[in-house]
C-alpha cells in the first residue's frame, strides 16, 4: 500500500490500463450551473476530474487518450454532493456526484460553452479513465438568465425592422437575406452578440420588409461531432416561405396581412370554462369532402369564410348552444408539402371498392407521405400558420387567411381554440427540419441520461423546463392570442410540461387587456392532456402539468374516466368489444369473453356508474355521494385503474368527452361493442345517450366533430396519416357517414381486422339520412338543454356539492338519475332531473322528493323530433320518472 505526498488516504494498486470508458458521442455529464457538474462517478483520492474544451470542436479519443486542441477547466469533487436546491431542481440527478468548477478556472466557463466540452476522469497518475460529452442546458440557464427578458424575433420601430436570436453557444451568427422564397438575391449581414444574454441581433432598413431570411450559425453540434455552420430559420418566425425553407420578415400589424373587418371584429360573448362546449375539428376535414365549397378552397382556411354546408352546420350548432370550435394543429407542421404541386393524392377509385377491402388502405398508404392530409402534430415553427391550408404559402396568404378563418368562426357565433404542440418537434439534431437543435444544440430538447433525445411523445421531446424553451411556449401562445385573436389553447401531452410553465402561460394571458392588446386574456380558456408517462412520469424531473397536479389552477384536463366507463374498457384493449354503459353492458351483452360472466358484467357496470357520477359532477376530488357499494365516498376515493377517479378542485378543470380525434370514433366504438344485430335506430339512441353524459356534465363539454352525425373512420383507431378518405367529414347525409370505407390502415389496425371485416361488410351498419338526421337532432337538443339553465354550469365545487345529487337508492344497473337543485339560480325551474336509461327496457326511477310537485319533460324534449323521448312521463303521486329504453330524459320542476 502506498501513500502519495499531499494526498489524503492511501493510493491503492492500479490495474493495468485496458482503455478508457470514453464515448464522446454520449453526454453522461450534466453541467447544471456555472459552478457544478453532476456526473455519475465515484470520486476518490485516486481520481481527478476536469472539463476539456475546444473552440475548434476537434476533441477525439484515440489510442487511450484525448486528442485535439483542448483546454482544461479543473473540477473539484464536493464531498457534500449536490445541494438540496440542486437536487430539487434536478431530481433525476440526485444520486450523482457534484464536481465543482475550480475558482481559478471560472473565467473560462463562457468560452468553453462556445465549443466542444468533454468531461474527463483520470487516475492519480494521469491516465484517462473516462470521458463523455456534457449536457449544458443548466449552465446556459444560469449564465444567460438575462436572456429571459431580452427581445427576440422580428421587431419593428416604425418602418425599420430588427432581428434578434438567442444562440449563446455559437461562435458566430450571420444574417442571410433573400429577395425571393426560392433563395435568390442572397446577401449576408453581420450580427452583434450581447455577451450578457447570448442574443445576436441586427438592425435593418425599410428595404428589408417582406424579405426572406435565415441565420448562419457556426456552432459545435454534438450530433455531427464537429463545428458546423447551420443555415437555420428563426424559431420566433411569424411568416415563412413554403415548407418553412426560409423565414419572412413581416410586420403582423401590416395592412396587407389583415382581412377586411379584422380590426373591428366582434367576438361572441366570452364563456367561462365551466360553461364551454367545444367542437374538435380538423381544418382540412371540415371542407375537403364538401362539394358546396369552391374546389380551390376545399381543405383551406378560406372554407370557413363562406356559406357552405359545413358553415351552415356550424352556425346551426352555435344556435343550439355550442360555444367553441377547437382546431387541430394549424401552426407550421412538417408532414404535408405546402405547395399543391408538391402533393400526390391516391389515384384509386376508393368509393368503388368493397366496404371490407384491404385495397383502400393500401392505396392511401402509397401516397401518405406526400398527400394533403395529416393531423399535424409534428411542429416545425410554432408561431406561423400552416401553409398547406392556404393557396399562398410563400406570401401573406397564410396569415391573412388564418385571421379570416377566425373571423368567420366568430361571425358564426363560435370562439376559436387552437391545438398547440409544444411538447415535441418534428426533428432534432442536424436534420434539415430541425430548427431549435441546429440553433442551440442540446438545449431545447430533453435529453436522457446518456445525452440522447427523449422520444416518449413519439417525436423529439422538447424541454419546457429549460428557461428559454419555456419562454418560447409563453411567447408563442401570447402571439397567437394577441395577433390572431385566438380564444383558447389545448395543450397536446400537457403532462410533459412543468406545471410552472402552464401557469406562466396562464399568467401571461391574464395580463392581456382589450385596451392595450385588443384581447381580454382572462376570457381565454386553457386545457390539455394531463397524461403521466415517459421520462418525466411521476415527477421524475419536475412537477408536471398532469391531471391531479392541475387541480386548483383553473386549467382543464381531459377526463378519461367517464370516457372509458361510457364506451367500455380502454382504447388499448386487445378485444375491442369490451362494453360500457353506452355500448350495451346494460342489458345488451355481445358474445365477447372479454366482458366476463353475468356477475362480472354487473359488478363492472355498477363501478362504471360510480365513474360516470364522478364525471357528471365535474370529476371533483372532494364531491361526496353514495357509491354503488352503498357506502358514501368522495370522488377521490373511487378507483380508476389504481388512481383516484376524481381529481379536480373545480368543475371547470374537467374536460368531459366520449370521443376525440384519437382512437375510434364513438360510432365505430359502438359498431365493435354493440351486438351486431342491434338495429340502427337503437345505435342512434346509444350514440345520443353516450354524448349526453359529456354534454350534460359539469365542466367543459367536448365533442368530436361529426359525432353528432354518426361520423365513422371505417374503424380506424389512429387516423393521423390516413388521408382524406378515412378522415372524411360528410355534411351531406346522402353520402353516408364514412363507415364501410374499407379495412382501416394496416399499421395501427391489422390486429383488429378479424373483428372489423364482418362489420364493414354489413350494410345494416351504414346509416341512412333518417338515422344521421336523428342523431344530429338529438345532439342539438342536448346542447340546447345544456344552454337552457345555469344548473348545467355550476362554477364551483361548493355549488356542485350543494346542488347536484344522485338521489335514487338501489339503482337499476344501467340507469343513472342526476338531480340538480336550481332554486334561486334558475329563474324558471326549481330543479332539473336527468335520467340516463341505457337499458333495453323502459325504467321508472322514483324520487320521493318530487311527489306532488309540478314536474314536466324539458320543453326542448317535449317538442322533440324524437317520438320516443316524448313518451317520458312523471307521476306526481309516486314521484316516478318513466323513461323509455335507451333514452336520456330531462325533467324540470316549475
XYZ file of N, CA and C in Angstrom, residues 678-858:
543
model
N -77.932 -5.249 -33.470
C -78.601 -4.061 -32.921
C -79.117 -3.184 -34.052
N -80.411 -2.857 -34.081
C -80.947 -2.031 -35.165
C -80.307 -0.640 -35.184
N -80.265 -0.010 -36.352
C -79.661 1.304 -36.479
C -80.348 2.318 -35.576
N -81.661 2.235 -35.445
C -82.362 3.186 -34.586
C -81.855 3.114 -33.151
N -81.558 1.902 -32.680
C -81.031 1.752 -31.327
C -79.580 2.228 -31.243
N -78.827 2.056 -32.307
C -77.455 2.571 -32.324
C -77.466 4.095 -32.198
N -78.403 4.734 -32.891
C -78.524 6.188 -32.789
C -78.854 6.585 -31.355
N -79.723 5.852 -30.712
C -80.122 6.181 -29.349
C -78.938 6.025 -28.398
N -78.138 4.978 -28.590
C -76.977 4.781 -27.716
C -75.897 5.832 -27.991
N -75.768 6.258 -29.245
C -74.854 7.352 -29.572
C -75.279 8.616 -28.816
N -76.553 8.937 -28.862
C -77.056 10.142 -28.206
C -76.917 10.040 -26.698
N -77.237 8.870 -26.138
C -77.099 8.690 -24.693
C -75.643 8.857 -24.260
N -74.725 8.296 -25.035
C -73.307 8.414 -24.696
C -72.865 9.872 -24.726
N -73.234 10.602 -25.776
C -72.876 12.013 -25.866
C -73.497 12.816 -24.730
N -74.672 12.404 -24.278
C -75.356 13.134 -23.211
C -74.544 13.158 -21.930
N -73.793 12.099 -21.651
C -73.008 12.086 -20.417
C -71.955 13.185 -20.429
N -71.452 13.541 -21.611
C -70.485 14.636 -21.712
C -71.182 15.990 -21.744
N -72.235 16.093 -22.533
C -72.875 17.393 -22.742
C -73.585 17.875 -21.489
N -74.161 16.976 -20.706
C -74.922 17.368 -19.524
C -74.114 17.263 -18.242
N -72.810 17.125 -18.362
C -71.952 17.066 -17.179
C -71.574 18.473 -16.733
N -71.104 18.583 -15.506
C -70.492 19.828 -15.042
C -69.089 19.931 -15.657
N -68.662 21.161 -15.899
C -67.357 21.358 -16.507
C -67.476 21.598 -17.998
N -66.381 21.407 -18.699
C -66.318 21.656 -20.135
C -66.793 20.428 -20.893
N -67.763 20.621 -21.772
C -68.255 19.525 -22.627
C -67.484 19.552 -23.937
N -67.035 18.377 -24.369
C -66.139 18.290 -25.518
C -66.689 17.267 -26.511
N -66.865 17.699 -27.762
C -67.424 16.835 -28.809
C -66.433 16.699 -29.953
N -66.319 15.496 -30.479
C -65.519 15.265 -31.680
C -66.371 15.605 -32.899
N -65.820 16.391 -33.819
C -66.577 16.813 -34.994
C -67.162 15.609 -35.721
N -68.441 15.666 -35.981
C -69.130 14.611 -36.713
C -69.792 13.576 -35.840
N -69.487 13.528 -34.553
C -70.149 12.538 -33.698
C -71.643 12.787 -33.644
N -72.018 14.056 -33.802
C -73.451 14.364 -33.840
C -74.099 13.856 -35.120
N -73.278 13.421 -36.076
C -73.762 12.914 -37.362
C -73.350 11.451 -37.560
N -72.990 10.760 -36.462
C -72.588 9.348 -36.515
C -71.295 9.150 -37.302
N -70.401 10.088 -37.227
C -69.177 10.019 -38.022
C -68.408 8.729 -37.785
N -67.939 8.143 -38.873
C -67.116 6.936 -38.823
C -65.819 7.172 -39.578
N -64.763 6.527 -39.124
C -63.499 6.489 -39.864
C -63.223 5.060 -40.336
N -64.292 4.340 -40.599
C -64.209 2.953 -41.045
C -63.366 2.122 -40.081
N -63.573 2.408 -38.769
C -62.952 1.671 -37.658
C -61.465 1.972 -37.482
N -60.949 3.028 -38.085
C -59.541 3.418 -37.915
C -59.356 4.008 -36.522
N -58.433 3.458 -35.757
C -58.205 3.945 -34.399
C -57.125 5.013 -34.313
N -56.403 5.261 -35.403
C -55.306 6.239 -35.348
C -55.137 6.852 -36.734
N -56.022 7.753 -37.086
C -56.114 8.218 -38.474
C -55.211 9.399 -38.785
N -54.114 9.569 -38.024
C -53.269 10.759 -38.169
C -52.699 10.924 -39.573
N -52.480 9.798 -40.267
C -51.909 9.880 -41.616
C -52.716 9.012 -42.582
N -54.019 8.910 -42.346
C -54.872 8.015 -43.126
C -55.555 8.712 -44.289
N -55.119 9.916 -44.618
C -55.629 10.590 -45.794
C -57.036 11.123 -45.638
N -57.477 11.827 -46.672
C -58.835 12.366 -46.668
C -59.882 11.268 -46.617
N -59.572 10.113 -47.183
C -60.587 9.075 -47.321
C -61.091 8.586 -45.974
N -60.191 8.185 -45.101
C -60.620 7.653 -43.812
C -61.039 8.767 -42.842
N -60.651 9.993 -43.130
C -60.971 11.110 -42.244
C -62.134 11.963 -42.745
N -62.884 11.459 -43.720
C -63.968 12.257 -44.294
C -64.961 12.734 -43.236
N -65.302 14.031 -43.331
C -66.389 14.589 -42.541
C -67.460 14.984 -43.543
N -68.547 14.228 -43.556
C -69.541 14.327 -44.617
C -70.749 15.119 -44.136
N -70.959 16.302 -44.725
C -72.093 17.140 -44.349
C -73.363 16.742 -45.100
N -73.223 16.011 -46.186
C -74.381 15.548 -46.958
C -74.697 14.118 -46.527
N -75.815 13.932 -45.863
C -76.141 12.611 -45.330
C -76.301 11.568 -46.427
N -76.595 12.009 -47.650
C -76.746 11.048 -48.750
C -75.433 10.333 -49.033
N -74.313 10.941 -48.626
C -73.000 10.314 -48.818
C -72.649 9.361 -47.687
N -73.542 9.236 -46.700
C -73.290 8.330 -45.585
C -72.514 9.004 -44.480
N -71.828 8.161 -43.686
C -71.068 8.680 -42.546
C -69.606 8.252 -42.574
N -69.184 7.569 -43.643
C -67.797 7.108 -43.746
C -67.610 5.650 -43.403
N -68.627 5.006 -42.799
C -68.491 3.595 -42.451
C -68.500 2.750 -43.732
N -67.703 1.665 -43.713
C -67.621 0.805 -44.887
C -66.711 1.356 -45.955
N -65.722 2.157 -45.535
C -64.754 2.704 -46.487
C -63.543 1.816 -46.694
N -63.650 0.571 -46.296
C -62.531 -0.358 -46.412
C -61.914 -0.642 -45.060
N -61.129 -1.705 -44.989
C -60.429 -2.017 -43.749
C -59.507 -0.860 -43.376
N -59.438 -0.499 -42.102
C -58.610 0.640 -41.702
C -57.123 0.321 -41.895
N -56.283 1.345 -41.978
C -54.869 1.145 -42.306
C -54.185 0.077 -41.457
N -53.401 -0.721 -42.147
C -52.762 -1.897 -41.554
C -51.901 -1.552 -40.340
N -51.121 -0.487 -40.429
C -50.098 -0.227 -39.418
C -50.655 -0.202 -38.001
N -51.816 0.428 -37.806
C -52.361 0.573 -36.459
C -53.602 -0.262 -36.193
N -54.059 -1.006 -37.188
C -55.343 -1.686 -37.042
C -55.360 -3.156 -37.450
N -54.278 -3.676 -37.967
C -54.333 -5.022 -38.538
C -54.781 -6.060 -37.519
N -54.392 -5.884 -36.240
C -54.798 -6.872 -35.238
C -56.303 -6.850 -34.989
N -56.989 -5.781 -35.417
C -58.447 -5.689 -35.248
C -59.189 -6.084 -36.517
N -58.490 -6.367 -37.597
C -59.164 -6.711 -38.859
C -60.131 -7.892 -38.721
N -59.796 -8.945 -37.973
C -60.773 -10.048 -37.863
C -62.109 -9.596 -37.265
N -62.078 -8.612 -36.366
C -63.322 -8.072 -35.818
C -63.969 -7.104 -36.814
N -63.138 -6.348 -37.526
C -63.640 -5.272 -38.380
C -64.285 -5.782 -39.669
N -63.708 -6.831 -40.244
C -64.120 -7.244 -41.585
C -65.628 -7.550 -41.688
N -66.189 -8.389 -40.805
C -67.624 -8.671 -40.960
C -68.497 -7.456 -40.675
N -68.049 -6.554 -39.820
C -68.841 -5.363 -39.535
C -68.883 -4.442 -40.748
N -67.730 -4.215 -41.370
C -67.678 -3.314 -42.518
C -68.482 -3.856 -43.694
N -68.576 -5.174 -43.778
C -69.314 -5.785 -44.888
C -70.820 -5.790 -44.667
N -71.266 -5.415 -43.468
C -72.684 -5.495 -43.130
C -73.395 -4.200 -43.547
N -74.246 -4.229 -44.550
C -74.910 -2.993 -45.000
C -75.835 -2.402 -43.948
N -76.271 -3.210 -42.991
C -77.168 -2.693 -41.956
C -76.471 -1.718 -41.026
N -75.135 -1.698 -41.045
C -74.388 -0.800 -40.179
C -74.053 0.525 -40.849
N -74.592 0.753 -42.041
C -74.381 2.037 -42.718
C -75.645 2.875 -42.579
N -75.581 3.972 -41.822
C -76.801 4.740 -41.543
C -77.291 5.513 -42.760
N -78.595 5.680 -42.822
C -79.180 6.488 -43.886
C -79.424 7.900 -43.366
N -80.048 8.732 -44.203
C -80.277 10.127 -43.816
C -81.175 10.233 -42.584
N -82.126 9.337 -42.456
C -83.012 9.392 -41.299
C -82.231 9.180 -40.008
N -81.315 8.217 -40.014
C -80.516 7.937 -38.816
C -79.577 9.095 -38.509
N -78.907 9.603 -39.532
C -77.977 10.706 -39.326
C -78.732 11.945 -38.848
N -79.896 12.203 -39.442
C -80.703 13.334 -39.017
C -81.172 13.201 -37.586
N -81.539 11.997 -37.175
C -81.995 11.782 -35.800
C -80.847 12.020 -34.815
N -79.652 11.563 -35.174
C -78.501 11.772 -34.300
C -78.193 13.257 -34.163
N -78.204 13.960 -35.309
C -77.921 15.405 -35.265
C -78.973 16.134 -34.432
N -80.223 15.785 -34.608
C -81.283 16.439 -33.855
C -81.134 16.165 -32.362
N -80.802 14.928 -31.999
C -80.647 14.582 -30.599
C -79.515 15.347 -29.944
N -78.378 15.491 -30.667
C -77.251 16.243 -30.110
C -77.617 17.713 -29.966
N -78.308 18.255 -30.956
C -78.720 19.649 -30.867
C -79.627 19.900 -29.673
N -80.526 18.971 -29.410
C -81.408 19.126 -28.261
C -80.622 19.101 -26.953
N -79.617 18.231 -26.878
C -78.801 18.180 -25.666
C -78.046 19.493 -25.460
N -77.518 20.066 -26.541
C -76.828 21.351 -26.426
C -77.790 22.444 -25.983
N -78.995 22.428 -26.512
C -79.994 23.426 -26.102
C -80.328 23.273 -24.626
N -80.456 22.025 -24.180
C -80.766 21.786 -22.762
C -79.614 22.276 -21.890
N -78.382 21.982 -22.288
C -77.227 22.450 -21.509
C -77.238 23.976 -21.395
N -77.549 24.637 -22.511
C -77.527 26.098 -22.525
C -78.738 26.715 -21.847
N -79.754 25.906 -21.572
C -81.020 26.454 -21.081
C -81.003 26.823 -19.618
N -80.025 26.310 -18.862
C -80.051 26.534 -17.417
C -78.645 26.646 -16.857
N -78.455 27.579 -15.917
C -77.155 27.651 -15.242
C -76.863 26.424 -14.396
N -77.870 25.580 -14.199
C -77.639 24.353 -13.436
C -76.645 23.423 -14.083
N -76.480 23.509 -15.417
C -75.510 22.647 -16.092
C -74.120 23.276 -16.167
N -73.955 24.417 -15.481
C -72.641 25.051 -15.471
C -72.346 25.658 -14.122
N -72.415 24.853 -13.093
C -72.118 25.333 -11.745
C -70.621 25.655 -11.662
N -70.313 26.827 -11.147
C -68.950 27.326 -11.280
C -67.987 26.952 -10.194
N -68.431 26.287 -9.148
C -67.523 25.981 -8.048
C -67.824 24.612 -7.477
N -66.836 24.067 -6.789
C -67.032 22.773 -6.141
C -68.120 22.866 -5.069
N -68.156 24.002 -4.362
C -69.160 24.162 -3.310
C -70.562 24.135 -3.897
N -70.773 24.786 -5.043
C -72.083 24.784 -5.669
C -72.465 23.383 -6.157
N -71.501 22.655 -6.692
C -71.792 21.290 -7.139
C -72.175 20.418 -5.948
N -71.433 20.538 -4.865
C -71.752 19.730 -3.682
C -73.134 20.086 -3.140
N -73.498 21.352 -3.224
C -74.771 21.796 -2.663
C -75.953 21.431 -3.536
N -75.755 21.417 -4.852
C -76.899 21.344 -5.758
C -77.027 20.031 -6.531
N -75.965 19.289 -6.702
C -76.026 18.108 -7.556
C -76.034 16.850 -6.696
N -76.957 15.943 -7.019
C -77.040 14.692 -6.258
C -77.519 13.567 -7.171
N -77.373 12.342 -6.648
C -77.844 11.137 -7.339
C -78.767 10.428 -6.351
N -80.047 10.845 -6.314
C -80.902 10.520 -5.166
C -81.539 9.144 -5.166
N -81.510 8.395 -6.235
C -82.237 7.121 -6.275
C -81.420 6.038 -5.575
N -81.992 5.454 -4.540
C -81.333 4.354 -3.833
C -81.593 3.050 -4.588
N -80.630 2.155 -4.560
C -80.801 0.861 -5.209
C -81.059 0.983 -6.698
N -80.245 1.751 -7.368
C -80.442 1.983 -8.799
C -80.428 0.676 -9.584
N -81.238 0.640 -10.625
C -81.186 -0.457 -11.587
C -79.888 -0.330 -12.366
N -79.089 -1.379 -12.497
C -77.868 -1.271 -13.291
C -78.172 -0.795 -14.710
N -77.484 0.247 -15.121
C -77.723 0.818 -16.438
C -78.602 2.048 -16.413
N -79.066 2.448 -15.225
C -79.912 3.639 -15.092
C -79.269 4.573 -14.060
N -78.956 5.795 -14.483
C -78.373 6.790 -13.589
C -79.309 7.990 -13.553
N -79.629 8.429 -12.344
C -80.515 9.584 -12.158
C -79.740 10.699 -11.472
N -79.672 11.851 -12.126
C -78.945 13.012 -11.603
C -79.935 14.132 -11.323
N -79.839 14.721 -10.145
C -80.765 15.784 -9.748
C -79.991 17.067 -9.481
N -80.495 18.167 -10.036
C -79.898 19.481 -9.831
C -80.907 20.381 -9.134
N -80.562 20.859 -7.950
C -81.398 21.823 -7.240
C -81.026 23.210 -7.766
N -81.917 23.817 -8.523
C -81.626 25.121 -9.136
C -82.411 26.256 -8.478
N -82.903 26.025 -7.266
C -83.638 27.058 -6.540
C -82.756 28.285 -6.344
N -83.284 29.454 -6.719
C -82.523 30.684 -6.558
C -81.441 30.887 -7.593
N -81.291 29.933 -8.489
C -80.251 30.014 -9.520
C -80.873 30.162 -10.892
N -81.898 29.356 -11.143
C -82.577 29.361 -12.432
C -83.923 30.071 -12.265
N -84.184 31.113 -13.042
C -85.440 31.856 -12.842
C -86.686 31.073 -13.239
N -86.524 29.978 -13.982
C -87.688 29.228 -14.454
C -87.976 27.987 -13.637
N -86.924 27.303 -13.199
C -87.125 25.980 -12.623
C -86.466 25.854 -11.249
N -87.160 25.137 -10.380
C -86.609 24.865 -9.054
C -85.594 23.726 -9.085
N -85.820 22.800 -10.002
C -84.887 21.673 -10.090
C -84.912 21.095 -11.494
N -83.856 20.367 -11.812
C -83.741 19.641 -13.077
C -83.302 18.227 -12.731
N -83.975 17.249 -13.322
C -83.618 15.846 -13.087
C -83.354 15.185 -14.428
N -82.204 14.541 -14.521
C -81.806 13.868 -15.753
C -81.749 12.368 -15.484
N -82.420 11.594 -16.331
C -82.381 10.135 -16.210
C -81.706 9.566 -17.458
N -80.592 8.850 -17.243
C -79.895 8.144 -18.315
C -80.318 6.684 -18.244
N -81.113 6.254 -19.168
C -81.566 4.854 -19.193
C -80.871 4.143 -20.357
N -79.826 3.396 -20.049
C -79.070 2.688 -21.083
C -79.570 1.269 -21.294
N -80.634 0.883 -20.641
C -81.132 -0.492 -20.753
C -82.098 -0.621 -21.929
N -82.364 -1.844 -22.368
C -83.312 -2.048 -23.481
C -84.778 -2.000 -23.055
N -85.067 -1.643 -21.792
C -86.447 -1.577 -21.317
C -86.722 -0.183 -20.736
N -87.989 0.188 -20.725
C -88.375 1.416 -20.039
C -88.086 1.255 -18.549
N -87.716 2.344 -17.895
C -87.409 2.323 -16.474
C -88.139 3.478 -15.800
N -88.396 3.334 -14.491
C -89.150 4.362 -13.765
C -88.538 4.603 -12.393
N -87.368 5.219 -12.319
C -86.799 5.532 -11.006
C -87.719 6.481 -10.241
N -87.740 6.328 -8.920
C -88.645 7.101 -8.065
C -87.832 8.092 -7.246
N -88.281 9.364 -7.271
C -87.693 10.403 -6.435
C -88.767 10.897 -5.470
N -88.787 10.386 -4.252
C -89.833 10.784 -3.305
C -89.920 12.298 -3.114
N -88.804 12.982 -3.243
C -88.792 14.427 -3.043
C -89.584 15.196 -4.082
N -89.939 14.534 -5.184
C -90.704 15.204 -6.232
C -92.201 14.924 -6.140
N -92.636 14.103 -5.185
C -94.064 13.777 -5.083
C -94.891 15.053 -4.915
N -95.925 15.146 -5.714
C -96.819 16.290 -5.638
C -96.307 17.541 -6.313
N -95.116 17.493 -6.874
C -94.526 18.686 -7.484
C -94.980 18.830 -8.933
N -94.826 20.054 -9.457
C -95.152 20.336 -10.861
C -93.914 20.060 -11.710
N -93.815 18.837 -12.162
C -92.649 18.383 -12.933
C -93.103 17.997 -14.327
N -92.313 18.403 -15.326
C -92.649 18.081 -16.714
C -91.373 17.817 -17.497
N -91.560 17.203 -18.626
C -90.428 17.000 -19.526
C -89.897 18.359 -19.968
N -88.583 18.462 -20.076
C -87.963 19.724 -20.507
C -88.620 20.191 -21.804
